[in-house]
Structures are given as structure tokens and as C-alpha cells.
PDB file of C-alpha atoms in Angstrom:
ATOM      1  CA  MET J1401     -45.263 -16.551 -86.352  1.00 64.00           C
ATOM      2  CA  SER J1402     -48.814 -15.013 -86.019  1.00 68.00           C
ATOM      3  CA  THR J1403     -51.081 -13.859 -88.604  1.00 73.00           C
ATOM      4  CA  ALA J1404     -53.297 -11.328 -89.283  1.00 72.00           C
ATOM      5  CA  THR J1405     -56.346 -10.333 -92.147  1.00 75.00           C
ATOM      6  CA  LEU J1406     -56.003  -7.378 -92.762  1.00 74.00           C
ATOM      7  CA  HIS J1407     -59.418  -5.932 -94.506  1.00 73.00           C
ATOM      8  CA  PRO J1408     -59.919  -2.396 -96.362  1.00 75.00           C
ATOM      9  CA  ARG J1409     -61.553   0.256 -95.244  1.00 71.00           C
ATOM     10  CA  GLN J1410     -64.845   0.041 -95.485  1.00 69.00           C
ATOM     11  CA  PRO J1411     -67.315   2.896 -97.655  1.00 65.00           C
ATOM     12  CA  LEU J1412     -69.442   4.896 -95.732  1.00 57.00           C
ATOM     13  CA  THR J1413     -72.964   5.696 -96.963  1.00 58.00           C
ATOM     14  CA  LYS J1414     -72.891   8.574 -94.486  1.00 56.00           C
ATOM     15  CA  PRO J1415     -70.039  10.060 -91.959  1.00 54.00           C
ATOM     16  CA  PRO J1416     -70.469   8.678 -88.960  1.00 51.00           C
ATOM     17  CA  HIS J1417     -69.960  10.924 -85.731  1.00 53.00           C
ATOM     18  CA  ASN J1418     -66.101  10.738 -85.264  1.00 47.00           C
ATOM     19  CA  PRO J1419     -64.980   9.963 -81.256  1.00 45.00           C
ATOM     20  CA  LEU J1420     -61.901  11.663 -81.523  1.00 43.00           C
ATOM     21  CA  PRO J1421     -61.377  15.196 -80.067  1.00 45.00           C
ATOM     22  CA  PRO J1422     -62.088  17.730 -82.012  1.00 46.00           C
ATOM     23  CA  VAL J1423     -58.629  18.753 -82.068  1.00 42.00           C
ATOM     24  CA  LEU J1424     -57.689  15.887 -84.690  1.00 53.00           C
ATOM     25  CA  HIS J1425     -59.767  16.851 -87.083  1.00 60.00           C
ATOM     26  CA  THR J1426     -58.578  18.488 -89.905  1.00 71.00           C
ATOM     27  CA  PRO J1427     -59.663  19.715 -93.258  1.00 72.00           C
ATOM     28  CA  THR J1428     -57.641  16.899 -95.265  1.00 69.00           C
ATOM     29  CA  GLY J1429     -58.947  14.061 -92.672  1.00 74.00           C
ATOM     30  CA  LEU J1430     -56.323  12.617 -89.512  1.00 76.00           C
ATOM     31  CA  ALA J1431     -52.903  14.143 -89.682  1.00 79.00           C
ATOM     32  CA  LEU J1432     -49.879  13.285 -87.657  1.00 80.00           C
ATOM     33  CA  LEU J1433     -48.574  16.345 -85.429  1.00 81.00           C
ATOM     34  CA  GLU J1434     -45.009  17.250 -85.199  1.00 80.00           C
ATOM     35  CA  LEU J1435     -43.283  19.128 -82.474  1.00 78.00           C
ATOM     36  CA  GLN J1436     -39.995  20.653 -82.115  1.00 74.00           C
ATOM     37  CA  GLY J1437     -39.749  20.747 -78.263  1.00 70.00           C
ATOM     38  CA  SER J1438     -42.391  20.173 -75.527  1.00 68.00           C
ATOM     39  CA  ILE J1439     -45.635  21.603 -74.833  1.00 68.00           C
ATOM     40  CA  ASN J1440     -46.549  23.253 -71.304  1.00 66.00           C
ATOM     41  CA  THR J1441     -50.113  23.331 -70.526  1.00 61.00           C
ATOM     42  CA  GLY J1442     -50.169  25.249 -66.931  1.00 61.00           C
ATOM     43  CA  GLU J1443     -52.067  22.036 -65.645  1.00 57.00           C
ATOM     44  CA  GLY J1444     -49.384  20.208 -63.410  1.00 56.00           C
ATOM     45  CA  SER J1445     -46.764  17.907 -63.848  1.00 54.00           C
ATOM     46  CA  ALA J1446     -46.823  14.589 -65.698  1.00 55.00           C
ATOM     47  CA  SER J1447     -46.992  12.595 -62.210  1.00 56.00           C
ATOM     48  CA  GLU J1448     -49.729  15.028 -60.884  1.00 56.00           C
ATOM     49  CA  LEU J1449     -51.978  13.830 -64.020  1.00 55.00           C
ATOM     50  CA  THR J1450     -53.983  10.346 -63.431  1.00 58.00           C
ATOM     51  CA  ALA J1451     -53.866   7.692 -65.408  1.00 55.00           C
ATOM     52  CA  GLY J1452     -56.998   7.847 -68.115  1.00 57.00           C
ATOM     53  CA  ALA J1453     -57.404  12.018 -67.272  1.00 59.00           C
ATOM     54  CA  ILE J1454     -57.782  13.843 -70.461  1.00 60.00           C
ATOM     55  CA  THR J1455     -55.610  17.247 -70.955  1.00 59.00           C
ATOM     56  CA  GLN J1456     -56.726  19.643 -73.731  1.00 65.00           C
ATOM     57  CA  VAL J1457     -53.390  20.765 -75.442  1.00 72.00           C
ATOM     58  CA  GLY J1458     -54.660  23.112 -77.386  1.00 76.00           C
ATOM     59  CA  ARG J1459     -56.971  24.216 -80.349  1.00 81.00           C
ATOM     60  CA  LEU J1460     -56.288  24.345 -84.309  1.00 83.00           C
ATOM     61  CA  ASP J1461     -57.198  26.751 -86.666  1.00 84.00           C
ATOM     62  CA  PHE J1462     -56.658  26.787 -90.083  1.00 84.00           C
ATOM     63  CA  PRO J1463     -56.753  30.385 -90.785  1.00 82.00           C
ATOM     64  CA  GLU J1464     -56.936  30.620 -94.843  1.00 82.00           C
ATOM     65  CA  TYR J1465     -59.040  27.280 -95.115  1.00 79.00           C
ATOM     66  CA  VAL J1466     -62.535  28.008 -96.723  1.00 76.00           C
ATOM     67  CA  ALA J1467     -64.726  25.037 -96.660  1.00 73.00           C
ATOM     68  CA  GLY J1468     -66.032  23.976-100.262  1.00 70.00           C
ATOM     69  CA  LYS J1469     -63.943  26.754-101.710  1.00 70.00           C
ATOM     70  CA  SER J1470     -60.365  25.460-100.431  1.00 64.00           C
ATOM     71  CA  GLU J1471     -58.566  22.007-102.285  1.00 64.00           C
ATOM     72  CA  ASP J1472     -56.196  19.785-101.101  1.00 65.00           C
ATOM     73  CA  GLY J1473     -52.565  21.058-101.667  1.00 66.00           C
ATOM     74  CA  GLY J1474     -53.738  24.409-101.533  1.00 75.00           C
ATOM     75  CA  SER J1475     -52.387  27.770-100.151  1.00 80.00           C
ATOM     76  CA  TRP J1476     -54.312  27.242 -96.994  1.00 81.00           C
ATOM     77  CA  MET J1477     -51.532  24.444 -96.189  1.00 82.00           C
ATOM     78  CA  LYS J1478     -48.631  27.148 -95.367  1.00 86.00           C
ATOM     79  CA  ARG J1479     -50.150  28.284 -92.161  1.00 88.00           C
ATOM     80  CA  VAL J1480     -51.964  26.683 -89.221  1.00 88.00           C
ATOM     81  CA  TYR J1481     -52.087  27.956 -85.666  1.00 89.00           C
ATOM     82  CA  LEU J1482     -52.216  25.695 -82.433  1.00 87.00           C
ATOM     83  CA  TYR J1483     -53.474  27.878 -79.522  1.00 85.00           C
ATOM     84  CA  VAL J1484     -51.838  26.520 -76.196  1.00 81.00           C
ATOM     85  CA  GLY J1485     -53.680  27.546 -73.228  1.00 76.00           C
ATOM     86  CA  THR J1486     -54.668  30.880 -73.132  1.00 76.00           C
ATOM     87  CA  ASN J1487     -51.541  33.043 -74.151  1.00 80.00           C
ATOM     88  CA  GLN J1488     -49.324  30.943 -76.459  1.00 85.00           C
ATOM     89  CA  ARG J1489     -49.701  30.287 -80.045  1.00 87.00           C
ATOM     90  CA  LEU J1490     -47.579  27.800 -82.157  1.00 88.00           C
ATOM     91  CA  THR J1491     -47.006  28.742 -86.158  1.00 90.00           C
ATOM     92  CA  GLY J1492     -46.833  25.706 -88.193  1.00 90.00           C
ATOM     93  CA  GLU J1493     -47.646  24.387 -91.495  1.00 89.00           C
ATOM     94  CA  ILE J1494     -49.030  21.081 -93.591  1.00 87.00           C
ATOM     95  CA  LYS J1495     -46.815  18.643 -95.407  1.00 87.00           C
ATOM     96  CA  LYS J1496     -47.534  15.733 -97.070  1.00 87.00           C
ATOM     97  CA  LEU J1497     -45.950  12.636 -96.082  1.00 89.00           C
ATOM     98  CA  PRO J1498     -43.261  11.023 -98.467  1.00 93.00           C
ATOM     99  CA  ARG J1499     -45.234   7.784 -97.630  1.00 94.00           C
ATOM    100  CA  PRO J1500     -48.993   7.627 -96.412  1.00 89.00           C
ATOM    101  CA  VAL J1501     -49.379   5.960 -92.882  1.00 88.00           C
ATOM    102  CA  ALA J1502     -52.669   3.428 -92.216  1.00 86.00           C
ATOM    103  CA  ILE J1503     -54.273   3.717 -89.021  1.00 84.00           C
ATOM    104  CA  ILE J1504     -55.522  -0.063 -88.476  1.00 84.00           C
ATOM    105  CA  ARG J1505     -57.863  -1.014 -85.207  1.00 81.00           C
ATOM    106  CA  ARG J1506     -58.981  -5.051 -84.331  1.00 82.00           C
ATOM    107  CA  ARG J1507     -61.991  -5.202 -86.094  1.00 74.00           C
ATOM    108  CA  ARG J1508     -64.762  -6.588 -83.722  1.00 68.00           C
ATOM    109  CA  THR J1509     -66.900  -9.598 -84.285  1.00 64.00           C
ATOM    110  CA  GLY J1510     -70.437 -10.030 -83.029  1.00 60.00           C
ATOM    111  CA  ASP J1511     -71.098  -8.550 -79.497  1.00 53.00           C
ATOM    112  CA  LEU J1512     -68.082  -9.362 -77.561  1.00 51.00           C
ATOM    113  CA  ASP J1513     -66.337  -6.626 -75.814  1.00 54.00           C
ATOM    114  CA  ASP J1514     -62.954  -6.196 -75.290  1.00 53.00           C
ATOM    115  CA  ASP J1515     -61.530  -8.516 -73.072  1.00 51.00           C
ATOM    116  CA  GLU J1516     -63.354 -11.397 -74.710  1.00 50.00           C
ATOM    117  CA  VAL J1517     -61.984 -10.456 -77.893  1.00 47.00           C
ATOM    118  CA  GLU J1518     -58.479 -10.753 -76.428  1.00 51.00           C
ATOM    119  CA  MET J1519     -59.105 -13.899 -74.755  1.00 48.00           C
ATOM    120  CA  GLN J1520     -60.442 -15.583 -77.857  1.00 51.00           C
ATOM    121  CA  ASP J1521     -57.479 -17.648 -79.509  1.00 50.00           C
ATOM    122  CA  SER J1522     -58.589 -17.697 -83.113  1.00 53.00           C
ATOM    123  CA  GLY J1523     -55.597 -18.392 -85.305  1.00 54.00           C
ATOM    124  CA  GLY J1524     -54.867 -14.931 -86.329  1.00 64.00           C
ATOM    125  CA  ASP J1525     -56.515 -11.190 -85.484  1.00 75.00           C
ATOM    126  CA  GLU J1526     -58.574  -9.309 -87.614  1.00 82.00           C
ATOM    127  CA  LEU J1527     -57.418  -5.774 -88.609  1.00 84.00           C
ATOM    128  CA  GLU J1528     -59.026  -3.319 -90.785  1.00 84.00           C
ATOM    129  CA  VAL J1529     -57.951  -0.109 -91.807  1.00 84.00           C
ATOM    130  CA  VAL J1530     -59.412   3.161 -90.043  1.00 82.00           C
ATOM    131  CA  GLU J1531     -58.264   6.010 -92.146  1.00 82.00           C
ATOM    132  CA  VAL J1532     -55.449   6.767 -94.333  1.00 85.00           C
ATOM    133  CA  VAL J1533     -53.043   9.711 -92.854  1.00 85.00           C
ATOM    134  CA  ARG J1534     -51.396  11.703 -95.891  1.00 85.00           C
ATOM    135  CA  TYR J1535     -50.170  14.705 -93.816  1.00 85.00           C
ATOM    136  CA  LYS J1536     -48.655  16.045 -90.901  1.00 87.00           C
ATOM    137  CA  LEU J1537     -48.675  19.101 -89.130  1.00 87.00           C
ATOM    138  CA  VAL J1538     -45.093  20.636 -88.554  1.00 89.00           C
ATOM    139  CA  PHE J1539     -44.881  23.422 -85.795  1.00 88.00           C
ATOM    140  CA  SER J1540     -40.758  23.920 -85.706  1.00 86.00           C
ATOM    141  CA  GLN J1541     -40.804  27.752 -84.583  1.00 84.00           C
ATOM    142  CA  ARG J1542     -40.931  29.118 -80.916  1.00 85.00           C
ATOM    143  CA  PRO J1543     -44.269  29.547 -79.315  1.00 83.00           C
ATOM    144  CA  GLU J1544     -45.746  33.243 -79.544  1.00 85.00           C
ATOM    145  CA  PRO J1545     -47.180  34.913 -76.788  1.00 84.00           C
ATOM    146  CA  VAL J1546     -50.829  35.954 -77.330  1.00 82.00           C
ATOM    147  CA  SER J1547     -53.144  38.329 -75.459  1.00 77.00           C
ATOM    148  CA  THR J1548     -56.226  36.672 -74.152  1.00 65.00           C
ATOM    149  CA  ALA J1549     -58.252  39.687 -74.729  1.00 61.00           C
ATOM    150  CA  ALA J1550     -58.441  38.636 -78.859  1.00 49.00           C
ATOM    151  CA  SER J1551     -60.532  36.004 -78.236  1.00 49.00           C
TER     152      SER J1551
END
């Protein structure tokens, strides 16, 4: 049986540059995305996309969120838009998860690169909590057509 040591999230003195795409940033931190159906981005089929290619699915918009004035659990969570391409909009809402989900990653030790860390046989992995996800974005309605002239 393998073991892993789990470390709590380290307190930050200043917020770091977030390497995640801006589409994953929400006012409440990271969130899960729940879609009822599939997304047609118009960029070809899955077989045409190369491994490692980045496809922008869409843009999240929180129309009722006001920075500094909106609190967690406020009315701004009742409406969120996901714009897909230039002519589709999904309307959804933010829902609290029944149980929070921890996002963990393998802790880096020293100046080793990823391949060297995997090659080491140290009695167990070192893991750390990156973020705790407490909300999900739920899009359960059909997409609405939108005009590109409005942007």
C-alpha cells in the first residue's frame, strides 16, 4: 500500500499570478463547471485538434457581481453567462457544493523537474492542497443565440 503526506495550503503574503486561464477565475475562487450537453466551438472535430492544443471554450460573465460590494452567497450568484464562440450564450447559476472538493498537487522538492520527481522512489508522495472548491457553475438550459454586434 502506498502512502502520501498531505500538507495544508500555505498562507500567501500576496496573491500570486494565477497560471490558470482567465475563464476559470470566478469571484469565489475556482469552481466546477457542469454542462448539460456538449459545446460546439466551431474549431473542428476532436480528432482534428492536436494533443496539447488550447481551445478557448468561451468567456464567463457575472453580470450582477460588483467587486468589493458583492458578498459570498449574494444575489449575484443567481445568474452567470458563458459565451461560446461569437453567437451562443448559456445562462446558468452558481450553486454551493454539498461537500467541498480539495484540489491537490504533487509537492515539488528541491530543483528537480517533473521527470526526476517521478523517477524518485521516496517512501511516499508529498501532496499539498492548492485550493478548496466550494461552488459549481451549472448550465442546464439550452444555448441562446446572441448577436455579435452587441459586443
